[in-house]
C-alpha cells in the first residue's frame, strides 16, 4: 500500500480526486472526522480548556499521559464513513474494532452521536461535559483507555488482540438484517486467532445470517515494528485476501480528500455488493458461497498527528502508537506542538459557543438505535429472550437402584439439547471443535445440521447451509463466535475436550473481566451465561493419552471473580441434565460443566438428581453406613468425591470398606457444585461453616477423590475447621495411553488406594484393617498385571456395580 | 483437489503415468510404502501373528483397538519420498508432522530404518521384534498412540494440533544445512496457531537459517467433518498459499503409481528450488524474500484401507479417522476384512523368513544420522552447547543502601542479554510479541537486530535479514518457534506481557508434558530450559488497565510436574540478574521469571542478591527489628513478600510499623523462588518444615504480600505448621486503568492496608496501635482522594524510600 510500500501501484487504483462525495458531503464528512479526532486527542491530553478558548497551558494537560493515538484517526475515519452509508441506506449496523486500544475514538464517536450523554448524563453536550469527557479518560476513577464495557456500542474489549473478527461473525449469526463492520488491525492480523478467523466466512449463511464487512486497517506498525501484512507485496496481499474467500476493495493514501472519496466509493461498493449477495441468496436461491467484500484501508499510523517530534518522523511510524508528545512539563516545544496539533482540527468551526457540536455536523450520524453506539445488539441483554426449555425430566434415565445401570451421560444430554434446538431455532447454537458426535451429542443431528458453506459431497452427513451446530477445528473460533453470539443477546453451549479448552484460557479471562465490569454498569443488560461442557475428560483418554490429559481449566476459571464463575461436576446422566438446565437458564456467569461421555454408572433418579444438584453437594446415605447427618455420632471417615470417575472409585471403595470392615462408619459425600466447598464469604455458592462441618465433620478424616488437580480442593477448603484432615486424591500429571483403571491407579485415585488411604488415616482399626490393607496392595498389583497381560482392565473391576 | 473436489482440474496438472521414477524405483518405493502401511495397521490391530503366516484369528487381535489410521498412509507416503530425496541429494533433513496422532506411521518408519531397534533393543528386526512392536502400541505399559517423545526422530508431540509449522521453523533457525519437512494436516490448518504460522517465512533468513518445506496434506476430513481447505475451490486455495508467500506444487490423486510419480517430481522440484534459493541468497547476494516452495498433497483419508465397512464408504471419508474396522469379536466379517486389508500389502514380499525387511527395501532409506528417525536435531540435547555467559555481576547496579535508589530491572537485564547475544551469535534467540523495547530490553539492539524478511523502509529501526531478536504479534509463534529452537538443541528467552502469556497456556502444557516424559527416556539428552520473562506485569498496566491484568500464569505452570517447573519473583535489578543467569544455565525446566520494567527500588547489592537468590528466600534483617532468626525469641509478626511491587509495599509497611509501633518486633521475609514455599516432599526446591518454621515461625501471624492471586500461597503452604496464621494479600481481580498506588489499594495490597492487617492480627497491641490503624484508614482515603484529584499518586507515596 502506498503508505507502507512506496513502490505500490494499488494506491493509484482510484486516480483523481473525484468520487461519490459532493464537495459539501466531503466538507462535512471531513469536519466530522476532525471533530472525532479532536475529541480523541483531547481525551488523551487535556484536563481543562477543552475547546482551546485560551492558549494551552501546562496545567490544562494531564500529569500522566496515557492512551493510544496511532490507530485512532483510522477508527474515526471508518466510523464517519459508516455513518454515511448507514444513513444513506438505512442500515442496521454495529462496529467491532480489533485495535480497541483506540478507545478515545470510540468514546468520541459515542459522544458526538449523543449516546454517551444519554448513558452518562454527567458528560453533557457542552463545554462542561467536554471537560469531564476529557478528564475522565484513563484517569483514576474515570474510564479505561481501551474500548471497554463502559463504551457504548461495544461488545469487544480492546485489550487482548485477535478476537475481533470472530466476535463480529458471532454477532452476525442469526441476525439477517445486521451489518457488522469489523476493523482488523494489521498488528492484530498476526495473531493466531485472527488468522484463523478469516475462514469464518465458510460458516456464515447469507440467507439466515447477517453480513460481516472486514476492514483491514493497514497502518503499517505495531508498538515498535512494522506489520507483516503491510510489508508484503500488494499482489501477495491481494492473493491472500482472495484466498480467504473475499473480494478486496483497496483504499490507500494520505491525502484526506482523496481518501474520503475513495473510502466512500469502497463503502458504497461493499454495501451494494452485500445487498446483492443477500438478495441472490434469499430471493434468487443462489446457494454458491459468495465472495464477501472486504475493504483494505492503508493510511498512516497516527494520521493528522505530529509529523515529527524531536526531529524524528512520527506520523506514519510506530512512534505515534501511544502518546506522540510526552514530557510536556519538561519540554515547552512539545506543549507548543500539542497546541498546534489540537488547533489543526479547528475546533472553533466544529463546536458552538456552548460547546455543542454544530448543527450541520450533529445532523450527520444516524439517530436512535441506528447509531452504532446505541445499537441494541451491542447491549445484547436488551434483546435477550429466555430459552424455551423442555422439561429436562423427560430425558431422564431410569435408575431403579443406584450404581447398577450404565448410561452415557452426554448422550442423554444430547437428546435434551436436540429439543432445546427444536424449540429455539434462532437463538441457540452449539459450538465444538469437530467433536459433537465424538462427544456423543449426536442426537442433535436428528434436529439440525452443521453449518457449512464449503463444497459438499454426497458422502457428507449433516452438513447444511444453515444449522445450529458449528464445528471447526479451532477452539479459538468456537469461543470467539460464541462470545459474539452471547454478547449480542443469544444463547449457546461450547462442548470441548477437557484438555484443549486451555487453548482459550486467555479468551475466557477477557470474557470474565467483561462480565465482571458489566455487572457494575447499570445500562448494560445481563446476557446469557457462557456454558462449557467439558467432556472427553482427563480420565478417559483411551485413544489419546498424556497429551489429552489436563483438568486444569477448572483451576484457571476459579481464579476469576467469584460472582462470575460456577463449576459443576455432575456424577451421572440425570445430574448432568439438571445442571445443564440450570446453566442454560442462568445469566452473566461462566458455567463450567465437566462430565463423561463413556458408559458409566448412574446413581440418582431424576428426583434425587434435582434435589442433589439443588443442594450442590450432599451425603449419599445409601452408600454409607453412618446413618447420615441425622444420626447420632459422627462417622469414622468421610469419603468425599467430585466427578464421575472419582465417584465410581469412591463408591467401590465404600463397598469394600463396608464389606471388609463393617464396624467402620463410612459417610459418602458427593459434590456437584464445586464452589460449595468455599466459605460463603468467598463465593455466593459457598457453604456456611456450620453446614460444611455438618457434612464433613469437624475432626474426622476426609478422603476426597477429586476429578482434577488435588490442590484445588485444598485451596477451596483451607479455611475450614477440618481442613487439616482433608486428604485429596486427584490427577497428579501421571498419564499415558492406557486403560481407564490403569490410569486411576497411576494417580492413586483407584478404589484400592482409597481404601488404603482410609486405613492409613483412621486410627485404631486393628488387625482386620491391616489385612485388608495388604489385600488392597495386592489387588493393585494384580489389576496392573491383568491390564498389562490382556490389554484391558479386569472385567471384575471395569464391570463393578453396587452390591445388591 | 480431485480427492475432495471432484470438479477439480488440478488433479490433471501432471497428466500421464510418467514421472521421474524408473519402473524399478517405483516398484521399490511403493513396496517400502506398503511395508510402512502394513506395520502401521499391524500396530493398531495385532497382538500376534505379525507376518500373517497363519490365517488371522480373533485372538491375534487386540481387545481394545486404539489409534488413528486415517492420516497414517499419507504420512508414510511422504516419509518414503523424503527418504528418496535425502539419499539422492545427501540432504540433512528432519520430519515434523502436524497430524501426529498418526503415530503408528512414524514408529513404523523408525523401525524400518533400524533406529527403533537401536534405541529399543527389545524391538528387534525379526518376527519376534515385530510382535513386540505391534503389541506395545497403545497398550498398557507400551507406547502412546501418538507421535511422542518415545518416538525416535520426533520433536513434536502429536496430541494438540496447531504447532507443527512453528516447531519446524524453530528447528530451521540457525541450522543453515537443515531441511525441515513439515506435514500440515488440513484439520490442523483450521487452528489459529497454524493459520498464523504460515507467516513464519517472513522471519526465515535464507542465508543463515535452514529451509522449511511445508507439505499441506489434504485428506479432506477431520474427526467427523470435511476440512475447510479441502472444500474451497482450487483457485482460492492456490491464492491463499501464494498469499502466504509460497510457490505451491500440487499433487493430487488416488492411483498410487501416478501419485508416486507426481510426488517424486514435486519433491525434486521443491528441493531443487530450495537449493536455488539458498544459493541465490548465500552466493549471489540476493536479498529479496524468496517464494519458498510448498507441496499440496491431496490423497484419500485412510488410503489403502477398507473401501467400505458395513456398506458405508470408509476409505476417503472421516470414517477412517481412527479404527475403520471395530468390534471384531462380534463381527466375523470385520475380522475377514481386516485380514484382507493386511494381506493387501503382501507382507510376504516385504519381509524375509526371519521377519526382517528384505534387503532391497532395507537399502532404500538413508543411513546413520541421515535417517530422519536418527537425526540428532530431533534429539537436540545431543547437539546442545552450553551458553557462554558473561559474568552477570558486571551488569550489577550499585546499591549503597537498600531501598533508596531506583532502577529499571529489565533494562539492567537487557545489558546482560546484549552480551549473551554477543557471545552466542548462533544458538540463542530472544522472542517477544513486539515488546522487546517496550519491556526495556532495548540494549540488545546495540548488538543485534530484529529478524525481518519483509520490505524495509528508511524509517525502520533495528530490522535486518538476520538477527537474534524475533518479534511478531503472536505469542503462539514466539512460543512455537522457541520450542522448536530448544528442542533442536539451542537456547532462548521469551519476554512477554504477563497477562497475555496465558495465550500459550495450552502450548506450555504440552511442552511440560514433553519434558516430563523425556526425563524418563535414557536416549533423550537434556535440552535447555524454556525461559519466560514476564514483565509489564499486573501491577503496572498504567496504559492498559484491567484487560492487561492477570498474574494467573504462575498458577497454571505450577499445576505441571514439580520436577519441571520453577517460578522466580526477583524483587529488584540485581536479583533479576542472578535469577536470569541461573535459568539460562539450567536444563529441562520451565523457568518463569516475573519482574517489573518500571523504575523501582533496589534492595540488594550483587553479593547480597546472589546469596539471597541461592537461598531462594530469606529474612531481610535490615528491614525488620527482630534480630533475624539468630535472635532470642520470635518476632511478633512476619511480613512476607514475593514480587517487586509487594516487596515495596511490605517494606513501606515495615517502616511505618517500626516508626509508629517501635516495640513491635517485625520480621521481613522476601521470597524469590516461589517453590521454596512447598514442602520438600512436594518439590525439589521445597523447604524442609524445620527451615520453613524457622523463617515463618511456628505460630506468629504472617502477612504475606504476594504478586499474584493470593490463594496460590495457601495452596503452596497448606501443609505448613503455621499455615493457619498465614494471611495473604494479592491481586484479587480488581483493576482498571489507574495509578500504581490506586491499583494496590483496590486490591488491599498497599502499605497502609498491610499495617492494618498486622494490627488486626497481632493481639494486645494497645491504644497506639488502634490510633495507627485509624491513621492508616485515613491515609488510604487521602491517597485515593489525592489520586482522583491530581491524576497521579501522591509523590510522598510514589517517591517513598527506606528511611535513613
mmCIF file of N, CA, C and O in Angstrom, chain A residues 182-251:
data_model
loop_
_atom_site.group_PDB
_atom_site.id
_atom_site.type_symbol
_atom_site.label_atom_id
_atom_site.label_comp_id
_atom_site.label_asym_id
_atom_site.label_seq_id
_atom_site.Cartn_x
_atom_site.Cartn_y
_atom_site.Cartn_z
ATOM 1 N N UNK A 182 -16.214 -4.651 10.862
ATOM 2 C CA UNK A 182 -15.175 -5.121 11.785
ATOM 3 C C UNK A 182 -13.806 -4.636 11.334
ATOM 4 O O UNK A 182 -13.316 -5.040 10.281
ATOM 5 N N UNK A 183 -13.205 -3.783 12.124
ATOM 6 C CA UNK A 183 -11.863 -3.311 11.814
ATOM 7 C C UNK A 183 -10.846 -4.326 12.343
ATOM 8 O O UNK A 183 -10.853 -4.661 13.531
ATOM 9 N N UNK A 184 -10.030 -4.810 11.439
ATOM 10 C CA UNK A 184 -8.934 -5.703 11.814
ATOM 11 C C UNK A 184 -7.643 -4.908 11.673
ATOM 12 O O UNK A 184 -7.316 -4.433 10.588
ATOM 13 N N UNK A 185 -6.931 -4.764 12.770
ATOM 14 C CA UNK A 185 -5.647 -4.069 12.703
ATOM 15 C C UNK A 185 -4.594 -4.964 12.080
ATOM 16 O O UNK A 185 -4.669 -6.186 12.171
ATOM 17 N N UNK A 186 -3.613 -4.344 11.438
ATOM 18 C CA UNK A 186 -2.589 -5.188 10.808
ATOM 19 C C UNK A 186 -1.659 -5.809 11.842
ATOM 20 O O UNK A 186 -1.019 -6.828 11.568
ATOM 21 N N UNK A 187 -1.600 -5.231 13.035
ATOM 22 C CA UNK A 187 -0.888 -5.920 14.107
ATOM 23 C C UNK A 187 -1.676 -7.134 14.561
ATOM 24 O O UNK A 187 -1.187 -8.265 14.540
ATOM 25 N N UNK A 188 -2.928 -6.902 14.924
ATOM 26 C CA UNK A 188 -3.806 -7.995 15.331
ATOM 27 C C UNK A 188 -3.824 -9.141 14.321
ATOM 28 O O UNK A 188 -3.965 -10.305 14.687
ATOM 29 N N UNK A 189 -3.701 -8.780 13.032
ATOM 30 C CA UNK A 189 -3.786 -9.801 11.984
ATOM 31 C C UNK A 189 -2.670 -10.832 12.091
ATOM 32 O O UNK A 189 -2.757 -11.902 11.496
ATOM 33 N N UNK A 190 -1.619 -10.527 12.852
ATOM 34 C CA UNK A 190 -0.535 -11.508 13.027
ATOM 35 C C UNK A 190 -0.884 -12.586 14.051
ATOM 36 O O UNK A 190 -0.212 -13.612 14.110
ATOM 37 N N UNK A 191 -1.894 -12.362 14.852
ATOM 38 C CA UNK A 191 -2.229 -13.346 15.894
ATOM 39 C C UNK A 191 -2.866 -14.587 15.282
ATOM 40 O O UNK A 191 -3.510 -14.525 14.229
ATOM 41 N N UNK A 192 -2.725 -15.681 15.999
ATOM 42 C CA UNK A 192 -3.329 -16.925 15.555
ATOM 43 C C UNK A 192 -4.838 -16.861 15.453
ATOM 44 O O UNK A 192 -5.412 -17.194 14.410
ATOM 45 N N UNK A 193 -5.513 -16.440 16.504
ATOM 46 C CA UNK A 193 -6.980 -16.434 16.425
ATOM 47 C C UNK A 193 -7.495 -15.593 15.266
ATOM 48 O O UNK A 193 -8.441 -15.983 14.581
ATOM 49 N N UNK A 194 -6.868 -14.441 15.023
ATOM 50 C CA UNK A 194 -7.359 -13.624 13.918
ATOM 51 C C UNK A 194 -7.066 -14.306 12.583
ATOM 52 O O UNK A 194 -7.906 -14.329 11.681
ATOM 53 N N UNK A 195 -5.875 -14.891 12.487
ATOM 54 C CA UNK A 195 -5.526 -15.560 11.232
ATOM 55 C C UNK A 195 -6.524 -16.675 10.925
ATOM 56 O O UNK A 195 -6.904 -16.891 9.773
ATOM 57 N N UNK A 196 -6.956 -17.382 11.972
ATOM 58 C CA UNK A 196 -7.954 -18.436 11.755
ATOM 59 C C UNK A 196 -9.326 -17.859 11.422
ATOM 60 O O UNK A 196 -10.112 -18.468 10.693
ATOM 61 N N UNK A 197 -9.601 -16.674 11.956
ATOM 62 C CA UNK A 197 -10.956 -16.121 11.844
ATOM 63 C C UNK A 197 -11.356 -15.784 10.419
ATOM 64 O O UNK A 197 -12.548 -15.710 10.110
ATOM 65 N N UNK A 198 -10.381 -15.549 9.553
ATOM 66 C CA UNK A 198 -10.721 -15.246 8.163
ATOM 67 C C UNK A 198 -11.574 -16.345 7.560
ATOM 68 O O UNK A 198 -12.370 -16.106 6.651
ATOM 69 N N UNK A 199 -11.397 -17.568 8.030
ATOM 70 C CA UNK A 199 -12.162 -18.677 7.457
ATOM 71 C C UNK A 199 -13.604 -18.697 7.951
ATOM 72 O O UNK A 199 -14.400 -19.547 7.537
ATOM 73 N N UNK A 200 -13.958 -17.767 8.824
ATOM 74 C CA UNK A 200 -15.334 -17.751 9.340
ATOM 75 C C UNK A 200 -16.363 -17.592 8.233
ATOM 76 O O UNK A 200 -17.525 -17.989 8.400
ATOM 77 N N UNK A 201 -15.949 -17.008 7.117
ATOM 78 C CA UNK A 201 -16.944 -16.845 6.040
ATOM 79 C C UNK A 201 -17.402 -18.179 5.467
ATOM 80 O O UNK A 201 -18.401 -18.224 4.741
ATOM 81 N N UNK A 202 -16.718 -19.269 5.799
ATOM 82 C CA UNK A 202 -17.188 -20.596 5.378
ATOM 83 C C UNK A 202 -18.347 -21.075 6.254
ATOM 84 O O UNK A 202 -18.878 -22.175 6.030
ATOM 85 N N UNK A 203 -18.693 -20.275 7.250
ATOM 86 C CA UNK A 203 -19.719 -20.680 8.211
ATOM 87 C C UNK A 203 -20.847 -19.656 8.341
ATOM 88 O O UNK A 203 -21.676 -19.755 9.227
ATOM 89 N N UNK A 204 -20.844 -18.683 7.464
ATOM 90 C CA UNK A 204 -21.862 -17.624 7.514
ATOM 91 C C UNK A 204 -22.883 -17.870 6.410
ATOM 92 O O UNK A 204 -22.529 -17.863 5.228
ATOM 93 N N UNK A 205 -24.105 -18.048 6.815
ATOM 94 C CA UNK A 205 -25.176 -18.350 5.868
ATOM 95 C C UNK A 205 -25.791 -17.052 5.368
ATOM 96 O O UNK A 205 -26.375 -16.307 6.147
ATOM 97 N N UNK A 206 -25.658 -16.757 4.069
ATOM 98 C CA UNK A 206 -26.164 -15.455 3.591
ATOM 99 C C UNK A 206 -27.684 -15.322 3.681
ATOM 100 O O UNK A 206 -28.192 -14.204 3.596
ATOM 101 N N UNK A 207 -28.362 -16.421 3.874
ATOM 102 C CA UNK A 207 -29.824 -16.334 3.974
ATOM 103 C C UNK A 207 -30.255 -15.962 5.388
ATOM 104 O O UNK A 207 -31.017 -15.015 5.584
ATOM 105 N N UNK A 208 -29.740 -16.689 6.358
ATOM 106 C CA UNK A 208 -30.253 -16.517 7.719
ATOM 107 C C UNK A 208 -29.358 -15.686 8.634
ATOM 108 O O UNK A 208 -29.770 -15.328 9.728
ATOM 109 N N UNK A 209 -28.133 -15.448 8.182
ATOM 110 C CA UNK A 209 -27.223 -14.642 8.988
ATOM 111 C C UNK A 209 -27.088 -13.251 8.384
ATOM 112 O O UNK A 209 -27.447 -13.023 7.229
ATOM 113 N N UNK A 210 -26.531 -12.356 9.179
ATOM 114 C CA UNK A 210 -26.228 -11.027 8.666
ATOM 115 C C UNK A 210 -24.917 -11.025 7.908
ATOM 116 O O UNK A 210 -24.395 -12.080 7.521
ATOM 117 N N UNK A 211 -24.378 -9.851 7.705
ATOM 118 C CA UNK A 211 -23.136 -9.727 6.953
ATOM 119 C C UNK A 211 -22.033 -9.182 7.854
ATOM 120 O O UNK A 211 -22.304 -8.411 8.772
ATOM 121 N N UNK A 212 -20.825 -9.622 7.579
ATOM 122 C CA UNK A 212 -19.643 -9.055 8.221
ATOM 123 C C UNK A 212 -18.837 -8.347 7.141
ATOM 124 O O UNK A 212 -18.578 -8.930 6.084
ATOM 125 N N UNK A 213 -18.506 -7.106 7.402
ATOM 126 C CA UNK A 213 -17.643 -6.368 6.476
ATOM 127 C C UNK A 213 -16.298 -6.144 7.153
ATOM 128 O O UNK A 213 -16.158 -5.227 7.968
ATOM 129 N N UNK A 214 -15.316 -6.985 6.841
ATOM 130 C CA UNK A 214 -13.998 -6.750 7.449
ATOM 131 C C UNK A 214 -13.318 -5.552 6.792
ATOM 132 O O UNK A 214 -13.393 -5.370 5.579
ATOM 133 N N UNK A 215 -12.711 -4.763 7.623
ATOM 134 C CA UNK A 215 -11.928 -3.621 7.130
ATOM 135 C C UNK A 215 -10.515 -3.809 7.677
ATOM 136 O O UNK A 215 -10.268 -3.612 8.865
ATOM 137 N N UNK A 216 -9.639 -4.255 6.796
ATOM 138 C CA UNK A 216 -8.248 -4.475 7.208
ATOM 139 C C UNK A 216 -7.549 -3.138 7.202
ATOM 140 O O UNK A 216 -7.354 -2.535 6.145
ATOM 141 N N UNK A 217 -7.204 -2.673 8.383
ATOM 142 C CA UNK A 217 -6.614 -1.347 8.501
ATOM 143 C C UNK A 217 -5.099 -1.487 8.557
ATOM 144 O O UNK A 217 -4.528 -1.826 9.584
ATOM 145 N N UNK A 218 -4.477 -1.220 7.422
ATOM 146 C CA UNK A 218 -3.017 -1.260 7.337
ATOM 147 C C UNK A 218 -2.478 0.103 7.724
ATOM 148 O O UNK A 218 -2.395 0.993 6.882
ATOM 149 N N UNK A 219 -2.139 0.256 9.001
ATOM 150 C CA UNK A 219 -1.412 1.496 9.292
ATOM 151 C C UNK A 219 0.076 1.240 9.475
ATOM 152 O O UNK A 219 0.838 2.135 9.796
ATOM 153 N N UNK A 220 0.444 -0.004 9.252
ATOM 154 C CA UNK A 220 1.847 -0.290 8.995
ATOM 155 C C UNK A 220 2.714 -0.674 10.169
ATOM 156 O O UNK A 220 3.774 -1.258 9.976
ATOM 157 N N UNK A 221 2.253 -0.344 11.389
ATOM 158 C CA UNK A 221 3.145 -0.542 12.536
ATOM 159 C C UNK A 221 2.394 -1.082 13.745
ATOM 160 O O UNK A 221 1.220 -0.810 13.948
ATOM 161 N N UNK A 222 3.160 -1.797 14.535
ATOM 162 C CA UNK A 222 2.703 -2.245 15.841
ATOM 163 C C UNK A 222 3.298 -1.306 16.895
ATOM 164 O O UNK A 222 3.403 -0.129 16.661
ATOM 165 N N UNK A 223 3.686 -1.851 18.041
ATOM 166 C CA UNK A 223 4.275 -1.000 19.086
ATOM 167 C C UNK A 223 5.611 -0.438 18.596
ATOM 168 O O UNK A 223 5.903 0.741 18.764
ATOM 169 N N UNK A 224 6.416 -1.291 18.011
ATOM 170 C CA UNK A 224 7.782 -0.873 17.683
ATOM 171 C C UNK A 224 8.257 -1.443 16.360
ATOM 172 O O UNK A 224 9.396 -1.245 15.985
ATOM 173 N N UNK A 225 7.403 -2.143 15.679
ATOM 174 C CA UNK A 225 7.790 -2.870 14.470
ATOM 175 C C UNK A 225 6.802 -2.602 13.354
ATOM 176 O O UNK A 225 5.633 -2.312 13.610
ATOM 177 N N UNK A 226 7.236 -2.781 12.118
ATOM 178 C CA UNK A 226 6.259 -2.829 11.028
ATOM 179 C C UNK A 226 5.423 -4.098 11.141
ATOM 180 O O UNK A 226 5.753 -5.012 11.893
ATOM 181 N N UNK A 227 4.330 -4.144 10.415
ATOM 182 C CA UNK A 227 3.480 -5.332 10.425
ATOM 183 C C UNK A 227 3.734 -6.163 9.179
ATOM 184 O O UNK A 227 4.100 -5.632 8.122
ATOM 185 N N UNK A 228 3.511 -7.441 9.315
ATOM 186 C CA UNK A 228 3.760 -8.348 8.195
ATOM 187 C C UNK A 228 2.908 -7.979 6.983
ATOM 188 O O UNK A 228 3.408 -7.848 5.866
ATOM 189 N N UNK A 229 1.624 -7.773 7.197
ATOM 190 C CA UNK A 229 0.748 -7.570 6.036
ATOM 191 C C UNK A 229 1.004 -6.241 5.332
ATOM 192 O O UNK A 229 0.665 -6.092 4.153
ATOM 193 N N UNK A 230 1.608 -5.292 6.035
ATOM 194 C CA UNK A 230 1.935 -4.026 5.377
ATOM 195 C C UNK A 230 3.243 -4.106 4.606
ATOM 196 O O UNK A 230 3.572 -3.189 3.862
ATOM 197 N N UNK A 231 3.978 -5.203 4.772
ATOM 198 C CA UNK A 231 5.295 -5.278 4.159
ATOM 199 C C UNK A 231 5.446 -6.470 3.217
ATOM 200 O O UNK A 231 6.543 -6.973 3.019
ATOM 201 N N UNK A 232 4.302 -6.955 2.742
ATOM 202 C CA UNK A 232 4.379 -7.937 1.667
ATOM 203 C C UNK A 232 3.918 -7.238 0.402
ATOM 204 O O UNK A 232 3.199 -6.238 0.466
ATOM 205 N N UNK A 233 4.346 -7.715 -0.757
ATOM 206 C CA UNK A 233 3.942 -7.042 -1.993
ATOM 207 C C UNK A 233 2.418 -7.024 -2.134
ATOM 208 O O UNK A 233 1.716 -7.906 -1.619
ATOM 209 N N UNK A 234 1.935 -6.024 -2.836
ATOM 210 C CA UNK A 234 0.492 -5.877 -2.984
ATOM 211 C C UNK A 234 -0.162 -7.122 -3.571
ATOM 212 O O UNK A 234 -1.242 -7.533 -3.135
ATOM 213 N N UNK A 235 0.483 -7.711 -4.566
ATOM 214 C CA UNK A 235 -0.171 -8.863 -5.183
ATOM 215 C C UNK A 235 -0.257 -10.026 -4.208
ATOM 216 O O UNK A 235 -1.208 -10.808 -4.232
ATOM 217 N N UNK A 236 0.714 -10.128 -3.322
ATOM 218 C CA UNK A 236 0.670 -11.195 -2.332
ATOM 219 C C UNK A 236 -0.482 -10.954 -1.354
ATOM 220 O O UNK A 236 -1.205 -11.889 -0.982
ATOM 221 N N UNK A 237 -0.644 -9.707 -0.956
ATOM 222 C CA UNK A 237 -1.748 -9.382 -0.039
ATOM 223 C C UNK A 237 -3.098 -9.651 -0.705
ATOM 224 O O UNK A 237 -4.009 -10.218 -0.084
ATOM 225 N N UNK A 238 -3.216 -9.250 -1.939
ATOM 226 C CA UNK A 238 -4.491 -9.480 -2.637
ATOM 227 C C UNK A 238 -4.741 -10.980 -2.793
ATOM 228 O O UNK A 238 -5.853 -11.472 -2.577
ATOM 229 N N UNK A 239 -3.705 -11.725 -3.155
ATOM 230 C CA UNK A 239 -3.850 -13.189 -3.224
ATOM 231 C C UNK A 239 -4.355 -13.737 -1.891
ATOM 232 O O UNK A 239 -5.252 -14.585 -1.842
ATOM 233 N N UNK A 240 -3.737 -13.260 -0.830
ATOM 234 C CA UNK A 240 -4.092 -13.774 0.493
ATOM 235 C C UNK A 240 -5.564 -13.521 0.797
ATOM 236 O O UNK A 240 -6.298 -14.432 1.217
ATOM 237 N N UNK A 241 -5.999 -12.295 0.556
ATOM 238 C CA UNK A 241 -7.378 -11.950 0.903
ATOM 239 C C UNK A 241 -8.361 -12.680 -0.007
ATOM 240 O O UNK A 241 -9.438 -13.097 0.432
ATOM 241 N N UNK A 242 -7.981 -12.854 -1.267
ATOM 242 C CA UNK A 242 -8.827 -13.669 -2.152
ATOM 243 C C UNK A 242 -8.803 -15.127 -1.717
ATOM 244 O O UNK A 242 -9.821 -15.813 -1.791
ATOM 245 N N UNK A 243 -7.658 -15.553 -1.268
ATOM 246 C CA UNK A 243 -7.572 -16.918 -0.755
ATOM 247 C C UNK A 243 -8.435 -17.126 0.472
ATOM 248 O O UNK A 243 -8.914 -18.234 0.725
ATOM 249 N N UNK A 244 -8.648 -16.071 1.222
ATOM 250 C CA UNK A 244 -9.578 -16.134 2.359
ATOM 251 C C UNK A 244 -11.038 -16.123 1.901
ATOM 252 O O UNK A 244 -11.942 -16.198 2.727
ATOM 253 N N UNK A 245 -11.242 -15.969 0.617
ATOM 254 C CA UNK A 245 -12.605 -16.006 0.087
ATOM 255 C C UNK A 245 -13.257 -14.645 -0.032
ATOM 256 O O UNK A 245 -14.477 -14.557 -0.175
ATOM 257 N N UNK A 246 -12.468 -13.587 -0.004
ATOM 258 C CA UNK A 246 -13.031 -12.239 -0.060
ATOM 259 C C UNK A 246 -12.756 -11.576 -1.405
ATOM 260 O O UNK A 246 -11.864 -11.961 -2.150
ATOM 261 N N UNK A 247 -13.550 -10.554 -1.665
ATOM 262 C CA UNK A 247 -13.283 -9.654 -2.775
ATOM 263 C C UNK A 247 -12.777 -8.342 -2.178
ATOM 264 O O UNK A 247 -13.535 -7.592 -1.581
ATOM 265 N N UNK A 248 -11.481 -8.073 -2.303
ATOM 266 C CA UNK A 248 -10.949 -6.888 -1.629
ATOM 267 C C UNK A 248 -11.167 -5.591 -2.404
ATOM 268 O O UNK A 248 -11.001 -5.559 -3.622
ATOM 269 N N UNK A 249 -11.533 -4.554 -1.670
ATOM 270 C CA UNK A 249 -11.583 -3.193 -2.193
ATOM 271 C C UNK A 249 -10.493 -2.412 -1.478
ATOM 272 O O UNK A 249 -10.507 -2.341 -0.249
ATOM 273 N N UNK A 250 -9.589 -1.845 -2.245
ATOM 274 C CA UNK A 250 -8.411 -1.227 -1.638
ATOM 275 C C UNK A 250 -8.530 0.292 -1.643
ATOM 276 O O UNK A 250 -8.815 0.901 -2.674
ATOM 277 N N UNK A 251 -8.308 0.877 -0.487
ATOM 278 C CA UNK A 251 -8.240 2.333 -0.353
ATOM 279 C C UNK A 251 -6.904 2.642 0.312
ATOM 280 O O UNK A 251 -6.616 2.108 1.382
#
